[in-house]
C-alpha cells in the first residue's frame, strides 16, 4: 500500500488528522498523524474504519428529480437539474416571497459551503431562513459564550489538558463521543496522578467510571449544581479579587444572588450530597488551573444558555480563564460546527461573527457582496425546529437540505414527517440515497465526501485545518460548495464564478478581518502549506493563538466579561402518573449521528447492531422486564418498541435511548418519535435530553421480525444518511 495523503476526519469536532493508505487510488487503511495537534497520532474506531463507507452501493451518483412523490426518480445531468430547481424556486419566490424558502445545512458542511449558503440565501435571495443542524447541538454554547464573554468561540485548546489541575466534565460522555480527546485526559492522569477528574452526569457512563469525583446530577439539575458550587467557592474564599475587579462586571449581583440561595435546596435540586460538593469546591479553590469540558448535556435544554452562563460564572469567579490550563471548553459534535458558525450558517448570524439584527453588520456584508442596501433582512430567520413547524403550517413552501438527515435527528419526528410531506419542493444534497429524508425529496443532488474534495474546517479548539482531495468522487458527485456556486450561476447571480475552493476561502477570510474570529492571516496558500492554524490570526506573519483572552480583555463594549445569575429551572415536560419515566437520548461509541457512514462499517455494526433502551435493573425488575426483552416506550408524541438493555449505569426513573437508528432500520421506531421539540427562548435549541415517557413490557409481534442491521454491502443498496 502507498500513502494517498492526509485528511481531516469528518466525524466529531475533535479534528483528527488521518493518514490514508491504499492501492490504485482507493483507501484501504487509515492511521493517525503523529504530529497533528488534535489527535497526536490517536484514532477512534470510527475514524479507523472510515474508508469502508466510501464505495458503497447506496452512493448517490447522479442528480435525480421528480415532480411528485408518486413518481420514481429520474436521472438528470447537472445543468438540467439545476435549471429545474431554479424554475421551481422562481415560482415560489414570485408567488410567496423570499421567506417561503429555507436552507437547512449541517456542521458537516465545510466552511466554503457554509459561507456560500449564507451568501446565496441571506445576501441574494434575501431570506434569513438559513440554519444548520448545529442548532440542535451548539446553539446554547454559542449564546452562552456571547452573553458571558462577548463572543462565540472557546478560549481553550486541547493542550490545556496537559496543564490543568482539575478537569470538570459536565454534560459530556467524552469517552464515547470525543474518545480521542478523552484519551489525552487519560494520558495526562497517568503522567500526573494528582490531576483530579470530575464528571457530572445522570448516567454512570464510561467517562464517569474513570472520575476521581463522580456527581450523579439529577436530570435537569445542572444549574442548581453549578450555583451550589459557586456558593461554596464564595464560602471558601476562592474569589480572584483582582481579576473580578479589573476584568468583569456584575459580580456583586451574582454574589448576592448566590448568598440568597439556600444551599440545602440547591443540593436537593442537583441530586448531590452537600459533603460531595464541598469536597469538589475545596479542590477547585486550591487548583492552579481549572478546566471544564461540556457538550450536549448542558446545551440540549430549554435553559441550555443559562447552564452555559452558570458554568462560565465559576471560571470568572475564580479567575480561571485566559490562562494556560484553564477555561470553559465547549466540545463541538460535528467536524465543522465551529466553521459553520464563523461563516454565518445560523439563522441569526452573518459571516465573521456578525449578526443580522445589527444594521452596521448588514451594511458591511451588502457592500462586500455588492448587493443593494436592504438586501439582508434585519430579523433572524427560522431556526431548525421552527423550519419544520413552518413547513407543516404552509408558511414555508420549499426547503433545501444539505448534509443532514432531519427525518432521524429532529425531535418529534411525526411532526417532521408531516411537514416534509406538505412541502411543495424538497431538495436534498447528500452523498447517499436512499435515506429517511431523500425518500421524501423531489430533487437529489449528489455530493462528494471527505477525501473526494478539498475542504476547510474548524475544530472544537479553533484550529482551522485544510483537507486536500485524495481521490475522485464517484459518478457525477460534486463538492458541496460547487453545487451551490453552479446553481447561483444558473440563476444568473454574479459573484459566484469561483474556480476553486481556495478562492471561496480567501473571500470568506476577508470578512473575518478585525472580527473576534479573525482569520485574515490564514490565506488559502498558507493553510495548504501549514495544514492547520489557530485563530485568531490577524495577519500572515502571525502564528495563530491557541488560547484566547490571555490579556484578560474580552470582546464586549467595556472589555469585561459578565457574571449572569441564573436560577434553577425545571425542564419543560416533567414525569407524571401517565408518563412516569424520564427519557434521555445520546450517542454511542461505535456510531455517529444517523448511521451515515458507521452503519456501513461491519466492525462497528457488530459492536452495536441495533437500537435498545437502557433501563435500570430495579425498574426492570419492578416492571417484569428481562434483559433483551421487548419494551414499549411511549410519550405524548409517539411510541416505539425496543429491546431492553438492563444496566446499573442509568438511574432509577430514567431510561436512555441512542438516537442513531431511523426508519430505514425499522419504520417509526426512532428515538426522536418520542422527544419533545420545546425550545430555549434565546438559543432556540430543543430539549433533546429530557422528556416524559412510559415504559412497559410488550410481547413480540409475530409479524414484526427482530430487526438486524447489516453493512450496506450486504443490504444491496439500502443506505443511511449523513
PDB file of C-alpha atoms in Angstrom, residues 18 154 162 167 313 379 411 440 522 556 673-674:
ATOM      1  CA  UNK A  18      -5.756  10.976   9.209  1.00  0.00           C
ATOM      2  CA  UNK A 154     -13.876  28.623  23.229  1.00  0.00           C
ATOM      3  CA  UNK A 162      -1.707  18.751  29.987  1.00  0.00           C
ATOM      4  CA  UNK A 167     -10.771  18.812  34.826  1.00  0.00           C
ATOM      5  CA  UNK A 313     -19.624  32.174  36.132  1.00  0.00           C
ATOM      6  CA  UNK A 379     -34.797  39.882  11.634  1.00  0.00           C
ATOM      7  CA  UNK A 411     -37.330  15.904  17.705  1.00  0.00           C
ATOM      8  CA  UNK A 440     -39.375  12.278   0.533  1.00  0.00           C
ATOM      9  CA  UNK A 522      -4.887  32.324   7.239  1.00  0.00           C
ATOM     10  CA  UNK A 556     -17.504  43.454  24.967  1.00  0.00           C
ATOM     11  CA  UNK A 673     -40.552   9.907  17.647  1.00  0.00           C
ATOM     12  CA  UNK A 674     -40.738  10.336  21.430  1.00  0.00           C
TER      13      UNK A 674
END
